[in-house]
C-alpha atoms as one frame of an Amber mdcrd trajectory, in Angstrom:
protein
 -91.473   2.440 115.860 -91.568  -1.014 117.842 -89.826  -3.807 116.250 -92.215
  -6.945 115.371 -92.286  -9.805 117.783 -90.705 -11.678 114.391 -88.203  -9.350
 114.906 -87.691  -9.259 118.180 -87.139 -12.862 117.907 -84.214 -12.644 115.043
 -82.472  -9.862 116.849 -82.432 -11.799 119.869 -80.957 -15.333 118.752 -78.686
 -12.925 116.743 -77.437 -11.140 119.851 -76.853 -14.796 121.624 -75.184 -16.113
 118.506 -72.401 -13.959 118.388 -72.182 -12.340 121.417 -73.370 -14.566 124.633
 -70.695 -17.079 126.156 -73.144 -20.295 125.307 -75.375 -19.108 122.968 -77.924
 -22.494 123.501 -77.633 -21.482 127.462 -78.660 -17.457 126.620 -81.721 -19.109
 124.306 -83.158 -21.777 126.411 -82.413 -19.491 129.621 -84.968 -17.140 127.473
 -87.403 -19.969 126.178 -87.436 -20.900 129.527 -88.662 -17.235 131.079 -91.309
 -17.115 128.717 -93.338 -19.991 129.330 -92.902 -19.649 133.083 -94.103 -15.517
 132.253 -96.431 -17.359 129.914 -97.728 -19.690 132.793 -98.145 -16.575 135.295
-100.351 -14.719 132.567-102.627 -18.009 132.351-103.211 -18.470 135.691-104.039
 -14.459 136.029-106.771 -14.581 132.960-107.964 -18.048 134.549-109.011 -16.499
 138.089-110.026 -13.127 137.087-113.757 -13.783 138.092-116.847 -11.804 136.498
-118.327  -8.384 138.654-121.586 -10.421 139.762-119.050 -13.578 140.893-117.041
 -10.760 143.169-120.136  -9.288 145.105-121.474 -13.166 145.310-122.482 -13.258
 149.198-120.710  -9.916 149.982-123.728  -7.632 150.743-126.502  -6.088 148.117
-125.808  -6.228 144.690-124.531  -2.666 142.773-126.857  -1.592 140.480-127.400
  -3.314 136.554-126.006   0.000 135.259-122.839  -0.139 137.401-122.273  -3.632
 136.502-122.712  -3.427 133.241-119.435  -1.425 133.642-117.523  -3.192 135.680
-118.249  -6.055 133.404-116.846  -3.903 130.406-113.866  -3.376 132.522-113.725
  -7.056 133.143-113.700  -7.708 129.792-111.100  -5.084 128.899-108.555  -6.505
 131.704-109.206 -10.290 129.950-108.618  -8.965 126.480-105.351  -7.519 128.200
-104.350 -10.336 129.362-105.309 -12.618 126.290-103.302 -10.347 124.323-100.114
 -10.561 126.213-100.398 -14.208 126.653-100.703 -14.617 122.861 -97.567 -12.295
 122.518 -95.311 -14.553 124.490 -96.733 -17.139 122.478 -95.337 -16.401 119.734
 -92.249 -15.061 121.095 -91.770 -18.260 122.033 -91.929 -19.937 118.490 -90.420
 -17.256 116.969 -87.198 -17.391 118.360 -87.392 -21.114 117.366 -87.648 -20.169
 113.896 -85.442 -18.258 114.206 -82.915 -20.768 115.752 -83.624 -23.203 112.885
 -82.652 -20.380 110.390 -79.629 -20.144 111.552 -79.002 -23.501 111.408 -79.203
 -23.658 115.826 -80.044 -26.895 117.599 -81.049 -28.131 121.321 -80.220 -30.974
 122.440 -83.342 -33.540 123.509 -82.437 -33.328 127.141 -82.627 -29.708 126.555
 -85.870 -30.209 125.258 -87.567 -31.886 127.086 -86.710 -30.146 130.316 -88.617
 -26.835 128.661 -91.816 -29.274 127.931 -91.860 -30.040 131.450 -92.348 -26.435
 132.616 -95.817 -26.796 130.563 -96.231 -26.454 126.964 -98.964 -26.196 124.480
 -98.774 -28.812 121.911 -98.136 -25.800 118.980 -94.954 -24.424 121.076 -93.712
 -27.749 121.650 -93.779 -28.434 117.917 -91.441 -25.550 117.344 -89.283 -26.517
 119.763 -89.459 -30.672 118.471 -87.955 -28.534 115.114 -84.862 -27.653 116.338
 -83.674 -31.107 118.183 -80.263 -31.714 117.326 -80.148 -34.796 115.236 -83.897
 -35.114 114.701 -85.254 -36.331 111.267 -87.396 -33.598 109.603 -90.789 -34.842
 109.761 -94.205 -32.973 110.212 -95.247 -32.985 113.694 -98.094 -35.385 113.958
-100.510 -32.437 115.268 -99.659 -31.078 111.486-100.452 -33.686 109.168-103.254
 -33.166 107.185-106.136 -36.143 107.792-107.283 -38.501 105.285-109.913 -36.561
 103.046-107.671 -33.724 102.711-104.587 -35.245 101.782-106.158 -37.490  99.198
-107.633 -34.496  97.638-104.455 -32.675  97.792-102.595 -35.179  96.380-104.984
 -35.684  93.534-105.250 -32.111  92.599-100.923 -31.748  92.806-100.880 -34.548
  90.334-103.592 -34.036  88.055-101.533 -30.199  87.730 -98.751 -31.672  87.064
 -97.614 -29.884  90.044 -95.857 -32.979  91.381 -95.300 -36.851  90.683 -95.041
 -39.774  92.988 -97.300 -42.425  94.705 -99.892 -42.065  97.052 -98.216 -44.101
  99.561 -95.155 -42.058  99.510 -97.279 -38.574  99.344 -99.583 -40.017 102.189
 -95.843 -40.640 104.526 -94.703 -37.566 104.409 -97.496 -35.640 104.829-100.739
 -37.737 106.050-101.612 -39.414 109.203 -99.019 -41.939 110.492-100.194 -45.069
 111.697 -98.955 -47.301 114.373 -96.649 -48.926 113.759 -94.786 -46.552 112.005
 -94.442 -47.808 107.934 -91.242 -47.914 106.653 -89.878 -44.510 104.944 -89.953
 -44.894 100.953 -86.825 -45.057  99.651 -88.221 -42.408  96.076 -89.451 -39.632
  97.884 -92.256 -37.338  95.229 -91.103 -35.126  93.084 -91.552 -31.402  92.600
 -91.954 -30.554  88.832 -92.624 -26.659  88.863 -89.681 -24.171  89.922 -88.304
 -23.512  93.436 -89.975 -20.045  93.781 -93.572 -22.016  93.471 -92.494 -24.553
  95.825 -92.228 -22.439  97.981 -95.352 -20.675  97.961 -97.526 -24.324  98.031
 -94.909 -25.057 101.937 -95.922 -21.680 102.721-100.191 -22.222 101.849 -99.531
 -25.513 103.492 -97.490 -24.732 106.413-100.886 -22.533 106.381-103.298 -25.038
 106.574-101.989 -27.414 108.938-101.350 -24.887 111.873-104.443 -22.804 112.000
-103.878 -21.662 115.820-103.355 -18.235 116.408 -99.298 -18.107 116.841 -98.886
 -17.964 113.198 -97.002 -20.243 111.783 -93.810 -21.798 110.207 -93.355 -22.844
 106.781 -91.827 -26.667 107.477 -88.767 -25.936 105.403 -87.248 -29.273 105.697
 -89.428 -31.997 105.922 -91.388 -30.538 103.078 -88.118 -30.204 101.110 -87.304
 -33.943 101.756 -91.064 -35.114 100.778 -90.701 -33.873  97.755 -87.190 -34.578
  96.471 -85.122 -31.684  97.570 -81.360 -32.092  98.030 -80.030 -30.201 101.356
 -78.350 -28.840  99.758 -80.906 -27.410  97.227 -83.023 -26.471 100.489 -80.556
 -24.085 101.857 -79.166 -22.559  98.330 -82.126 -22.330  96.540 -85.431 -23.209
  98.220 -84.747 -20.934 101.595 -83.830 -17.800  99.560 -87.042 -17.838  97.590
 -89.296 -19.130 101.076 -87.802 -15.828 102.275 -88.915 -13.792  99.507 -92.412
 -15.753  99.946 -92.330 -14.872 103.927 -92.081 -10.877 102.460 -95.099 -11.035
 100.421 -93.949 -12.181  97.121 -96.254 -14.342  94.954 -94.264 -16.452  91.932
 -95.666 -16.911  88.458 -98.871 -19.007  88.761 -99.190 -18.475  92.149-102.943
 -18.720  91.736-102.685 -22.471  90.644-102.152 -23.141  94.537-104.750 -21.258
  95.367-106.558 -22.619  93.549-106.216 -25.648  94.926-106.204 -24.606  98.567
-109.200 -22.458  98.415-111.053 -25.695  97.314-109.521 -28.639  99.739
């Protein structure tokens, strides 16, 4: 059976970690290869003309039935190219996520070199998550707009799931102002189980990443925002997040679903 893209990414990172002479160089080369391949696919997709355009100015146009058949064939080719492109993008993101799970990072220079090859915002966000020494923060493109942030904060506090001031919630999860405000000294506090927090982390990550590349559970910035120590994140929350990734739904998960389904 063909392995999923996520499994392929995990296997490659594991191979690089234990086998490659230079783990980072091996992963960097693989990601560079993916970027170049996706650029080739995007160029071919952009240059795929309709049959009517292909025959324009050449001579008598084919019959309507023939054009319809050619249109269908062209659309199938476009769909296949788009699927291949989406698979490349997903593989790129999953390799970054597997790196993060393994505790591997890139330097700022290595990340900049990859970005110069040309990356969509969603891919760049997952790449930024594995930058060495980076303070764990949600990517700007994934932060909640003001109305959504206020609604979510109100729902979480009124149900007793969290405690803490609105300004702190807005700092960690909402859109940032310019200049960036000072980081709050006191984080928010999650008032329920680690298992339920892992489910919340999944639901909010899905909400913040609606594109077609899957989603990353933003473990580090969310744990930082809600008061979990790094030791708790690794020893307690990460195993619960893995269970959630595998389809586990903890006790009271429906309370989280109601909140997100009504935002």
